[in-house]
CSV table of C-alpha atoms in Angstrom, one decimal:
chain,number,residue,atom,x,y,z
A,1,MET,CA,-17.8,-1.6,-2.3
A,2,LYS,CA,-21.1,-2.1,-0.4
A,3,ASN,CA,-19.7,-5.2,1.3
A,4,HIS,CA,-16.6,-3.2,2.4
A,5,LEU,CA,-18.8,-0.5,3.9
A,6,GLU,CA,-20.8,-3.1,5.9
A,7,ILE,CA,-17.6,-4.7,7.1
A,8,ILE,CA,-16.1,-1.4,8.2
A,9,LYS,CA,-19.2,-0.4,10.1
A,10,LYS,CA,-19.3,-3.7,12.0
A,11,LEU,CA,-15.6,-3.7,13.1
A,12,PRO,CA,-15.3,-3.9,16.9
A,13,LEU,CA,-12.5,-1.3,16.8
A,14,TRP,CA,-15.1,1.5,16.8
A,15,ASN,CA,-16.8,0.4,20.0
A,16,LYS,CA,-20.2,1.1,18.4
A,17,ARG,CA,-19.2,4.7,17.7
A,18,GLU,CA,-20.4,6.3,14.5
A,19,VAL,CA,-17.7,6.5,11.8
A,20,VAL,CA,-17.3,8.7,8.7
A,21,ILE,CA,-16.1,6.6,5.8
A,22,LYS,CA,-14.6,8.0,2.6
A,23,LYS,CA,-13.3,5.9,-0.3
A,24,LEU,CA,-9.8,7.0,-1.3
A,25,ASN,CA,-8.7,7.2,-4.9
A,26,GLY,CA,-5.6,5.4,-6.1
A,27,GLY,CA,-4.1,2.2,-4.7
A,28,MET,CA,-2.5,-0.2,-7.1
A,29,THR,CA,-3.5,-3.4,-5.3
A,30,ASN,CA,-5.8,-2.4,-2.4
A,31,VAL,CA,-9.2,-0.8,-2.1
A,32,ASN,CA,-8.6,2.0,0.4
A,33,TYR,CA,-10.8,3.9,2.8
A,34,LEU,CA,-10.3,6.9,5.1
A,35,VAL,CA,-12.3,6.3,8.3
A,36,CYS,CA,-12.7,8.9,11.1
A,37,ASP,CA,-14.2,7.7,14.4
A,38,GLY,CA,-14.6,11.2,15.8
A,39,LYS,CA,-11.2,11.1,17.5
A,40,LYS,CA,-8.7,9.6,15.1
A,41,LYS,CA,-8.3,8.9,11.4
A,42,TYR,CA,-7.4,5.6,9.9
A,43,VAL,CA,-6.7,4.1,6.5
A,44,LEU,CA,-8.3,0.8,5.9
A,45,ARG,CA,-6.8,-1.3,3.1
A,46,PHE,CA,-8.8,-4.2,1.6
A,47,ALA,CA,-6.6,-6.5,-0.5
A,48,PRO,CA,-8.1,-8.6,-3.2
A,49,LYS,CA,-7.4,-12.3,-3.4
A,50,SER,CA,-5.5,-11.7,-6.6
A,51,ASN,CA,-2.7,-10.1,-4.5
A,52,SER,CA,-1.3,-13.6,-4.0
A,53,LEU,CA,-1.0,-13.9,-7.7
A,54,LEU,CA,1.2,-10.8,-7.7
A,55,GLY,CA,3.3,-12.2,-4.9
A,56,LEU,CA,2.1,-9.7,-2.4
A,57,LYS,CA,2.0,-11.0,1.2
A,58,ARG,CA,0.2,-9.2,4.0
A,59,LYS,CA,2.4,-10.7,6.8
A,60,ARG,CA,5.5,-9.3,5.0
A,61,GLU,CA,3.8,-6.0,4.5
A,62,ILE,CA,2.8,-5.7,8.1
A,63,TYR,CA,6.3,-6.7,9.3
A,64,ASN,CA,7.9,-4.0,7.0
A,65,MET,CA,5.3,-1.4,8.0
A,66,ASN,CA,6.1,-2.0,11.6
A,67,ILE,CA,9.8,-1.3,10.9
A,68,ALA,CA,8.9,2.0,9.1
A,69,SER,CA,6.6,3.0,11.9
A,70,SER,CA,9.2,2.2,14.6
A,71,LEU,CA,11.6,4.6,12.7
A,72,GLY,CA,9.0,7.3,12.6
A,73,ILE,CA,8.6,7.3,8.9
A,74,GLY,CA,5.5,5.2,8.4
A,75,PRO,CA,2.0,4.7,9.7
A,76,LYS,CA,1.4,2.5,12.8
A,77,VAL,CA,-0.3,-0.8,12.1
A,78,ILE,CA,-3.5,-0.8,14.2
A,79,LYS,CA,-5.1,-4.2,13.4
A,80,PHE,CA,-5.2,-6.9,10.7
A,81,PHE,CA,-8.4,-8.8,10.0
A,82,PRO,CA,-7.3,-11.8,8.0
A,83,GLN,CA,-10.9,-13.0,7.3
A,84,TYR,CA,-11.4,-9.8,5.3
A,85,ASN,CA,-7.7,-9.4,4.2
A,86,LEU,CA,-8.1,-5.9,5.8
A,87,LEU,CA,-5.2,-3.9,7.2
A,88,ILE,CA,-5.9,-0.9,9.3
A,89,VAL,CA,-3.2,1.7,9.8
A,90,THR,CA,-3.0,5.2,11.3
A,91,TYR,CA,-3.7,8.1,8.9
A,92,ILE,CA,-0.7,10.4,8.2
A,93,GLU,CA,-1.6,13.9,7.0
A,94,GLY,CA,0.3,14.8,3.9
A,95,LYS,CA,0.1,16.2,0.4
A,96,ASP,CA,0.7,14.8,-3.1
A,97,PHE,CA,3.8,16.1,-4.8
A,98,SER,CA,3.5,17.6,-8.2
A,99,VAL,CA,6.3,17.0,-10.7
A,100,ALA,CA,7.6,20.4,-9.8
A,101,ASP,CA,7.5,19.6,-6.1
A,102,ALA,CA,9.4,16.4,-6.6
A,103,ARG,CA,12.2,18.2,-8.5
A,104,LYS,CA,12.8,20.7,-5.7
A,105,GLN,CA,16.3,20.1,-4.1
A,106,ALA,CA,14.9,20.4,-0.6
A,107,HIS,CA,12.4,17.7,-1.2
A,108,ILE,CA,15.0,15.4,-2.8
A,109,LYS,CA,17.2,15.9,0.2
A,110,SER,CA,14.4,15.1,2.6
A,111,LEU,CA,13.6,12.0,0.7
A,112,ALA,CA,17.2,10.9,0.7
A,113,LYS,CA,17.3,11.4,4.5
A,114,LEU,CA,14.2,9.2,4.9
A,115,LEU,CA,15.6,6.5,2.7
A,116,LYS,CA,18.9,6.5,4.5
A,117,LYS,CA,17.1,6.2,7.8
A,118,LEU,CA,15.0,3.3,6.5
A,119,HIS,CA,18.0,1.5,5.1
A,120,GLN,CA,20.0,1.9,8.3
A,121,GLY,CA,17.1,0.5,10.3
A,122,PRO,CA,16.2,-3.1,10.9
A,123,LYS,CA,16.2,-5.4,7.9
A,124,SER,CA,13.0,-5.7,6.0
A,125,GLN,CA,11.5,-9.1,5.2
A,126,ASP,CA,12.4,-10.3,1.7
A,127,LYS,CA,14.3,-8.4,-0.9
A,128,TYR,CA,12.5,-6.3,-3.4
A,129,ASN,CA,13.7,-5.9,-7.0
A,130,PRO,CA,11.3,-3.6,-8.9
A,131,PHE,CA,12.6,-4.7,-12.3
A,132,GLN,CA,12.2,-8.4,-11.5
A,133,THR,CA,8.7,-7.6,-10.1
A,134,ILE,CA,7.8,-5.9,-13.3
A,135,ARG,CA,9.0,-8.9,-15.3
A,136,SER,CA,7.0,-11.3,-13.1
A,137,TYR,CA,3.9,-9.2,-13.6
A,138,ILE,CA,4.3,-9.1,-17.3
A,139,ASP,CA,4.7,-12.9,-17.3
A,140,ILE,CA,1.4,-13.2,-15.4
A,141,VAL,CA,-0.3,-10.8,-17.8
A,142,GLU,CA,1.0,-12.8,-20.8
A,143,GLU,CA,-0.1,-16.1,-19.2
A,144,LYS,CA,-3.6,-14.7,-18.7
A,145,LYS,CA,-3.6,-13.4,-22.2
A,146,SER,CA,-4.4,-9.9,-21.0
A,147,TRP,CA,-3.4,-6.6,-22.7
A,148,LEU,CA,0.1,-5.2,-22.7
A,149,PRO,CA,1.6,-2.4,-24.6
A,150,LYS,CA,3.2,-3.7,-27.8
A,151,ASN,CA,6.6,-2.2,-27.0
A,152,ILE,CA,6.7,-3.5,-23.4
A,153,LYS,CA,9.8,-5.6,-24.0
A,154,LYS,CA,11.7,-2.6,-25.5
A,155,ILE,CA,10.7,-0.5,-22.5
A,156,LEU,CA,12.0,-3.1,-20.1
A,157,GLU,CA,15.3,-3.3,-21.9
A,158,GLU,CA,15.7,0.4,-21.6
A,159,LEU,CA,15.0,0.3,-17.9
A,160,SER,CA,17.5,-2.5,-17.2
């Protein structure tokens, strides 16, 4: 993490302005930071080298994020620093939904409208099949002899 903080502070994007940096919780594949330069807020996403093992590609991610941004439903890509595998996007204010929030009809309708807008927009790069992705991840975990729930195969069958 110290290395990330040093990288963030040295980025030319800030034009030597002081920045406030806060590590964000969560993130399945990235280490994420919220950075405020006194004027705007940004999310900085450092991807580990293991992302390629999971089939994640920054170029595809950036392409698809640009589509979502052009439709007004995603953050704007500000800059990509390949030497750090660091992607910087605008920060969008929001709130986490609780289970109760997610079940509200108005929220479900809003989500459906956003998904419809996304799917009617420009085609994203590559197709994404979440079930195939899960199977691929499980294959990787098994190959690396890492831990998996004992009933993972049964869970997958129930999902398919």
